[in-house]
Amino acid sequence: YYMSLVDNQYLDPEKYGGKVKPGVVTTTTDAFNIDGSQSQTKTSVKYHYHPVTFLLERVTVPSTKLKVTLPGSSRLQSASYEGKGSVTIGADIFGNTYHTQTTNTYGQIINGQAKITNALTTTESRNIDGSLGQTVSSIDYGYDGKTGLLQWSRLSSGRISARIILKDGTVWEHSASGRVVTVGGDFFGNKYWSESLNEYRVIKGETKLDKVTTATSSINIDGSTSETVREEVLEYHYENNRLSAITNIQDSIVLNHDGFGNKTIT
């Protein structure tokens, strides 16, 4: 189950022809799942209006930081995270945690409604075994100019980077264009990166994954490495707007090096 609280900060009606206009809207959602996981999300947007017509002109992200928290329990230490725009913190029953920062660009106003034209999302995870990772994605959205309905979603063509700081203090980073980028490392210093080409489709106004093509490369402390020479491809299927199946339409082929000159393919 979940609980949502909406905090509306209204502008002075006398400045807007006696009309009540929201200035800043902040939404807090707490979610509790049957598997014991929980999360808190806060999203804040600021509305700007034309000084004469009082019509909505643009929507921006407030400069004030938002703080999300998770209460402590017998299995989970309390945790918090601060960011702007839209932030989430979450944990599972074992104590593995993550936080997500999403920066939304509201690039269009259609029929008086603000539309998100880009969402830049960064998720960082920390697990109780000492492993950590970061995933970064940037998605563009396009709308029908008359109805305002979502028409398409696709990964942005620009270059993005994911980075983490490993236990020894070194930075592990990977960059790519038009991909979802992930980097990760474990307690011992083994590390990896992956790139995913996500293709989307719109079903009843919602963005859904259609196909995901993924390549991965890893470097281990014993000198062994692995790299994808043929990408894995997954297709997603839906019934009644819900995910019904995932089909592997192409297995990955991975070239492994053991550090002594021996090579294997899996």
Short mmCIF file of C-alpha atoms in Angstrom, two decimals, residues 2-4 20 23 41-42 55 74 90 121 136 147 154 191 199 212 230:
data_model
loop_
_atom_site.label_atom_id
_atom_site.label_comp_id
_atom_site.label_asym_id
_atom_site.label_seq_id
_atom_site.Cartn_x
_atom_site.Cartn_y
_atom_site.Cartn_z
CA TYR A 2 1.01 3.61 -0.26
CA MET A 3 0.13 7.00 1.18
CA SER A 4 0.44 10.33 -0.63
CA VAL A 20 -6.54 30.78 -7.06
CA GLY A 23 2.67 28.35 -6.99
CA THR A 41 9.37 9.82 -2.96
CA LYS A 42 9.11 13.61 -2.98
CA LEU A 55 -2.37 31.46 -18.18
CA SER A 74 15.15 -4.03 13.52
CA GLY A 90 14.17 2.95 -0.80
CA THR A 121 17.37 9.88 -13.87
CA VAL A 136 21.91 6.89 -15.45
CA THR A 147 -4.63 16.63 -27.60
CA ARG A 154 12.99 7.38 -26.68
CA LYS A 191 33.99 -3.82 -11.27
CA GLU A 199 13.27 0.94 -27.04
CA VAL A 212 16.25 -3.93 -24.41
CA ARG A 230 27.14 -10.18 -29.10
#
